[in-house]
Short mmCIF file of C-alpha atoms in Angstrom, two decimals:
data_model
loop_
_atom_site.label_atom_id
_atom_site.label_comp_id
_atom_site.label_asym_id
_atom_site.label_seq_id
_atom_site.Cartn_x
_atom_site.Cartn_y
_atom_site.Cartn_z
CA MET A 4 13.02 -71.32 3.97
CA ALA A 5 16.64 -72.64 2.85
CA GLU A 6 17.45 -69.23 0.74
CA GLU A 7 16.10 -66.93 2.70
CA LEU A 8 16.92 -68.72 6.48
CA ASN A 9 20.42 -69.70 5.04
CA ALA A 10 19.66 -72.91 6.42
CA VAL A 11 19.38 -77.04 5.83
CA ILE A 12 15.82 -78.07 5.10
CA VAL A 13 15.02 -81.69 5.66
CA SER A 14 11.83 -82.83 4.45
CA ILE A 15 11.06 -86.58 5.87
CA GLU A 16 9.21 -88.65 3.34
CA TYR A 17 7.19 -90.63 6.38
CA ARG A 18 5.46 -93.41 4.92
CA LEU A 19 1.32 -92.96 4.56
CA VAL A 20 -1.83 -94.70 4.73
CA PRO A 21 -3.21 -97.22 3.11
CA LYS A 22 0.69 -98.56 3.31
CA VAL A 23 0.92 -98.02 7.01
CA TYR A 24 -1.10 -96.85 9.91
CA PHE A 25 -0.67 -94.83 13.44
CA PRO A 26 2.23 -94.84 14.98
CA ALA A 27 3.99 -96.00 12.17
CA GLN A 28 4.44 -92.07 11.03
CA ILE A 29 5.57 -91.11 14.20
CA HIS A 30 8.06 -93.47 14.54
CA ASP A 31 9.46 -92.82 10.77
CA VAL A 32 9.92 -88.99 11.79
CA ILE A 33 11.39 -90.08 14.78
CA ARG A 34 13.91 -92.46 13.49
CA ALA A 35 14.72 -89.81 10.92
CA THR A 36 15.21 -87.03 13.30
CA LYS A 37 17.46 -89.21 15.50
CA TYR A 38 19.89 -90.38 12.49
CA PHE A 39 20.16 -86.38 11.93
CA LEU A 40 20.95 -85.37 15.07
CA GLN A 41 24.26 -87.39 15.16
CA PRO A 42 27.12 -85.22 15.54
CA GLU A 43 28.62 -86.71 12.14
CA VAL A 44 25.37 -86.37 9.98
CA LEU A 45 25.24 -82.44 11.58
CA HIS A 46 29.07 -82.08 10.77
CA LYS A 47 28.56 -83.36 7.44
CA TYR A 48 25.87 -80.73 6.25
CA SER A 49 27.40 -77.94 8.66
CA VAL A 50 24.43 -77.93 10.88
CA ASP A 51 25.16 -75.66 13.96
CA PRO A 52 23.74 -78.34 16.48
CA GLY A 53 22.04 -75.50 18.86
CA ARG A 54 20.10 -74.34 16.17
CA ILE A 55 17.65 -77.27 15.24
CA GLY A 56 14.13 -76.87 15.00
CA VAL A 57 10.99 -79.08 13.85
CA SER A 58 8.04 -78.05 11.57
CA GLY A 59 5.20 -79.21 9.81
CA ASP A 60 1.50 -77.97 8.52
CA SER A 61 -1.69 -79.93 8.90
CA ALA A 62 -0.75 -83.46 9.48
CA GLY A 63 2.87 -82.99 9.29
CA GLY A 64 2.18 -80.31 12.46
CA ASN A 65 0.58 -83.06 14.33
CA LEU A 66 3.84 -85.04 13.71
CA ALA A 67 6.11 -82.24 14.65
CA ALA A 68 3.78 -81.47 17.80
CA ALA A 69 4.15 -85.01 18.86
CA LEU A 70 7.89 -85.42 17.63
CA GLY A 71 8.67 -82.59 20.25
CA GLN A 72 6.90 -84.19 23.29
CA GLN A 73 8.49 -87.74 22.36
CA PHE A 74 12.02 -85.86 22.51
CA ASN A 75 10.86 -84.11 25.88
CA GLN A 76 10.59 -87.20 27.62
CA ASP A 77 14.13 -88.76 26.70
CA ALA A 78 16.72 -87.78 28.60
CA ASN A 79 19.56 -88.17 25.84
CA LEU A 80 17.02 -86.19 23.38
CA LYS A 81 15.79 -83.21 25.81
CA ASN A 82 16.94 -79.67 24.89
CA LYS A 83 17.80 -80.95 21.15
CA LEU A 84 15.48 -78.66 19.74
CA LYS A 85 15.85 -75.04 19.98
CA VAL A 86 12.27 -74.22 18.31
CA GLN A 87 9.09 -76.03 17.00
CA ALA A 88 6.71 -74.11 14.32
CA LEU A 89 3.59 -75.78 13.68
CA ILE A 90 1.12 -74.53 10.87
CA TYR A 91 -2.67 -75.11 11.32
CA PRO A 92 -1.78 -78.16 13.03
CA VAL A 93 -4.21 -81.06 13.79
CA LEU A 94 -4.09 -82.03 17.53
CA GLN A 95 -6.95 -83.81 18.70
CA ALA A 96 -9.50 -86.11 17.64
CA LEU A 97 -11.91 -85.90 20.93
CA ASP A 98 -14.14 -83.17 20.06
CA PHE A 99 -15.51 -82.46 17.04
CA ASN A 100 -17.47 -79.83 18.08
CA THR A 101 -14.80 -76.96 19.25
CA PRO A 102 -16.63 -73.08 17.40
CA SER A 103 -14.09 -73.36 14.64
CA TYR A 104 -15.65 -76.74 13.81
CA GLN A 105 -18.87 -75.73 14.43
CA GLN A 106 -18.22 -72.78 12.32
CA ASN A 107 -16.26 -73.66 9.86
CA VAL A 108 -17.98 -77.71 9.67
CA ASN A 109 -18.43 -76.94 5.70
CA THR A 110 -15.76 -74.49 4.84
CA PRO A 111 -13.14 -75.56 1.98
CA ILE A 112 -10.61 -77.38 1.71
CA LEU A 113 -11.24 -79.51 4.81
CA PRO A 114 -14.86 -79.37 5.43
CA ARG A 115 -15.64 -81.36 9.43
CA TYR A 116 -16.67 -84.74 7.75
CA VAL A 117 -13.52 -84.90 5.65
CA MET A 118 -11.24 -84.49 8.47
CA VAL A 119 -12.84 -86.98 10.69
CA LYS A 120 -12.74 -89.69 8.05
CA TYR A 121 -9.08 -88.58 7.72
CA TRP A 122 -8.73 -89.35 11.48
CA VAL A 123 -10.14 -92.96 10.54
CA ASP A 124 -8.35 -93.58 7.68
CA TYR A 125 -5.21 -92.43 10.14
CA PHE A 126 -6.06 -95.33 12.79
CA HIS A 127 -7.69 -97.92 10.43
CA GLY A 128 -11.01 -98.15 11.57
CA ASN A 129 -14.60 -98.46 10.62
CA TYR A 130 -16.12 -95.89 8.72
CA ASP A 131 -19.36 -96.78 10.47
CA PHE A 132 -17.91 -94.59 13.13
CA VAL A 133 -17.66 -91.38 11.45
CA GLN A 134 -21.27 -90.09 12.14
CA ALA A 135 -21.01 -90.88 15.43
CA MET A 136 -17.97 -89.15 16.12
CA ILE A 137 -19.21 -85.89 14.27
CA VAL A 138 -21.70 -85.73 17.40
CA ASN A 139 -18.89 -86.83 20.38
CA ASN A 140 -20.29 -89.67 20.66
CA HIS A 141 -16.95 -91.41 21.10
CA THR A 142 -15.79 -89.07 23.69
CA SER A 143 -19.63 -88.90 25.41
CA LEU A 144 -20.28 -88.80 29.18
CA ASP A 145 -20.50 -92.96 29.28
CA VAL A 146 -17.22 -93.56 27.72
CA GLU A 147 -15.08 -93.31 30.94
CA GLU A 148 -11.68 -93.49 29.13
CA ALA A 149 -11.91 -90.12 28.04
CA ALA A 150 -13.41 -88.71 31.19
CA ALA A 151 -9.71 -87.82 32.39
CA LEU A 152 -8.78 -86.42 28.84
CA ARG A 153 -11.69 -83.74 28.41
CA ALA A 154 -9.84 -81.22 30.83
CA HIS A 155 -6.81 -80.95 28.59
CA LEU A 156 -9.42 -79.58 25.48
CA ASN A 157 -11.75 -77.83 27.41
CA TRP A 158 -12.33 -75.01 24.97
CA THR A 159 -15.06 -73.00 27.03
CA SER A 160 -11.64 -72.16 29.47
CA LEU A 161 -8.89 -72.32 27.06
CA LEU A 162 -10.80 -69.98 24.39
CA PRO A 163 -11.17 -66.31 24.38
CA ALA A 164 -14.60 -64.84 24.64
CA SER A 165 -13.51 -63.60 21.04
CA ILE A 166 -13.77 -66.98 20.00
CA THR A 167 -16.37 -69.11 21.49
CA LYS A 168 -19.33 -66.56 20.98
CA ASN A 169 -22.58 -68.20 21.23
CA TYR A 170 -21.65 -71.43 20.17
CA LYS A 171 -22.07 -74.23 22.82
CA PRO A 172 -20.19 -77.56 24.14
CA VAL A 173 -21.34 -81.03 22.62
CA MET A 174 -21.13 -83.13 25.14
CA GLN A 175 -23.59 -86.36 24.95
CA THR A 176 -24.65 -88.08 27.98
CA THR A 177 -24.56 -91.37 26.14
CA GLY A 178 -22.97 -92.53 23.25
CA ASN A 179 -21.32 -95.70 21.50
CA THR A 180 -18.46 -96.90 24.04
CA ARG A 181 -17.32 -99.06 21.28
CA ILE A 182 -15.42 -96.37 19.69
CA VAL A 183 -12.67 -95.70 21.78
CA GLN A 184 -12.63 -99.49 22.39
CA GLU A 185 -11.95 -100.39 18.50
CA ILE A 186 -9.83 -97.18 17.90
CA PRO A 187 -8.25 -96.52 21.37
CA GLN A 188 -5.62 -94.68 19.43
CA LEU A 189 -8.33 -91.82 20.00
CA LEU A 190 -7.01 -91.29 23.41
CA ASP A 191 -3.03 -91.34 22.23
CA ALA A 192 -1.16 -88.37 23.31
CA ARG A 193 1.16 -89.14 20.20
CA SER A 194 -1.57 -89.07 17.97
CA ALA A 195 -3.67 -86.31 19.85
CA PRO A 196 -0.66 -83.99 21.36
CA LEU A 197 -3.24 -81.56 22.61
CA ILE A 198 -4.56 -83.82 25.38
CA ALA A 199 -0.31 -84.66 26.29
CA ASP A 200 0.00 -84.28 30.29
CA GLN A 201 0.68 -80.90 31.46
CA LYS A 202 4.26 -82.33 32.69
CA VAL A 203 4.84 -83.20 28.90
CA LEU A 204 4.64 -80.16 28.09
CA ARG A 205 6.99 -78.13 30.24
CA HIS A 206 10.17 -77.68 28.74
CA LEU A 207 9.26 -77.87 25.16
CA PRO A 208 11.16 -75.88 23.12
CA LYS A 209 9.76 -72.10 22.41
CA THR A 210 6.79 -72.68 19.82
CA TYR A 211 5.31 -70.50 16.99
CA ILE A 212 1.20 -71.61 16.28
CA LEU A 213 -0.28 -70.40 13.08
CA THR A 214 -3.91 -70.27 12.79
CA CYS A 215 -6.28 -69.28 10.71
CA GLU A 216 -9.97 -67.92 11.12
CA HIS A 217 -11.58 -70.26 8.09
CA ASP A 218 -10.09 -73.53 9.58
CA VAL A 219 -12.29 -76.26 11.36
CA LEU A 220 -8.22 -76.79 13.12
CA ARG A 221 -8.00 -73.32 14.65
CA ASP A 222 -9.05 -73.99 18.19
CA ASP A 223 -6.85 -77.23 18.19
CA GLY A 224 -3.76 -74.30 17.52
CA ILE A 225 -5.56 -71.60 19.99
CA MET A 226 -5.88 -74.58 22.86
CA TYR A 227 -2.15 -75.65 22.53
CA ALA A 228 -0.93 -72.38 22.44
CA LYS A 229 -2.68 -71.45 25.87
CA ARG A 230 -1.67 -75.07 27.43
CA LEU A 231 1.80 -74.44 26.48
CA GLU A 232 1.74 -70.93 28.23
CA SER A 233 0.53 -72.47 31.03
CA ALA A 234 2.99 -75.02 31.29
CA GLY A 235 5.93 -72.01 31.28
CA VAL A 236 6.37 -72.63 27.19
CA GLU A 237 7.54 -69.35 25.38
CA VAL A 238 4.61 -69.31 22.55
CA THR A 239 3.92 -67.16 19.97
CA LEU A 240 0.37 -67.40 17.97
CA ASP A 241 0.05 -65.99 14.77
CA HIS A 242 -3.59 -65.73 13.86
CA PHE A 243 -4.83 -64.71 10.31
CA GLU A 244 -8.60 -63.39 10.07
CA ASP A 245 -8.60 -63.96 6.33
CA GLY A 246 -7.03 -67.37 6.63
CA PHE A 247 -8.00 -70.93 5.50
CA HIS A 248 -6.41 -74.42 5.69
CA GLY A 249 -3.73 -74.68 3.53
CA CYS A 250 -3.31 -71.18 2.31
CA MET A 251 0.26 -70.91 2.69
CA ILE A 252 0.87 -73.24 -1.12
CA PHE A 253 -0.54 -70.68 -2.36
CA THR A 254 2.27 -68.26 -3.50
CA SER A 255 2.64 -68.67 -6.75
CA TRP A 256 0.68 -68.11 -10.06
CA PRO A 257 -1.70 -68.45 -10.79
CA THR A 258 -3.09 -68.75 -6.95
CA ASN A 259 -0.67 -66.50 -5.40
CA PHE A 260 -3.02 -65.23 -2.79
CA SER A 261 -2.23 -62.54 -0.41
CA VAL A 262 -2.73 -64.97 2.60
CA GLY A 263 -0.58 -67.19 1.25
CA ILE A 264 2.52 -64.42 0.85
CA ARG A 265 1.46 -63.11 4.15
CA THR A 266 1.49 -66.30 6.27
CA ARG A 267 4.70 -67.70 4.62
CA ASN A 268 6.76 -64.49 5.06
CA SER A 269 5.67 -64.21 8.80
CA TYR A 270 6.70 -67.65 9.28
CA ILE A 271 9.80 -67.54 7.98
CA LYS A 272 10.22 -64.08 9.81
CA TRP A 273 9.84 -65.41 13.23
CA LEU A 274 12.08 -68.34 12.23
CA ASP A 275 14.86 -65.99 11.17
CA GLN A 276 14.64 -64.06 14.63
CA ASN A 277 14.33 -67.37 16.76
CA LEU A 278 16.12 -70.28 15.19
#
């Protein structure tokens, strides 16, 4: 990226679980980005203040999306970012039965069970809730706190028929209301950018979202692209039918996969044309 884009790349070493838990990671990336955006710091690194973007993959894509939303709600930071580029981002923890979660339930590198455990880890929650969350007991119809957010990730309307196929929504009538009471962070848009209000999505920067067919997170990215488009944001959705979660890191021997090289090149090409 640095060589092909002739760009300054800043990688934020945000703190990890179990040293810290949500929302410390959000605070880390916001604090670091605010520091970098200071005129004297931009000048030190010869950065054009009109050509700044944020990007991340997987959990990093989650943090990049959350950062964009937080900046968009701060009058002093609004319009500071020209682009955001999200690589197979994880964007919600309310529905673990989207078509991609059902289709790729046991797909390497990220099976559903592992992804749900990662969420519980992020929130310092109780592993006893994992099995209930897998079947959406945490957002059942009797969980009033989740009711207002369901429309923001209603995949029957946000996803095309080519994606939904014959998959059916999993909506429990009664579930475990204790889960969101003990882990209210599940319903926080800073952890789940996909559930943010429409007014928060308006005026977000031009966006690139890369998704992979063989990935439980595929539909998170596709739904976010749809919601951003509906909010008037210019979005490029770059989907790879032969892609899998994490594939972009497989670009050097002996794991120099074709799909790794193609996803990387497509991502860098978009940045070259839009940053």
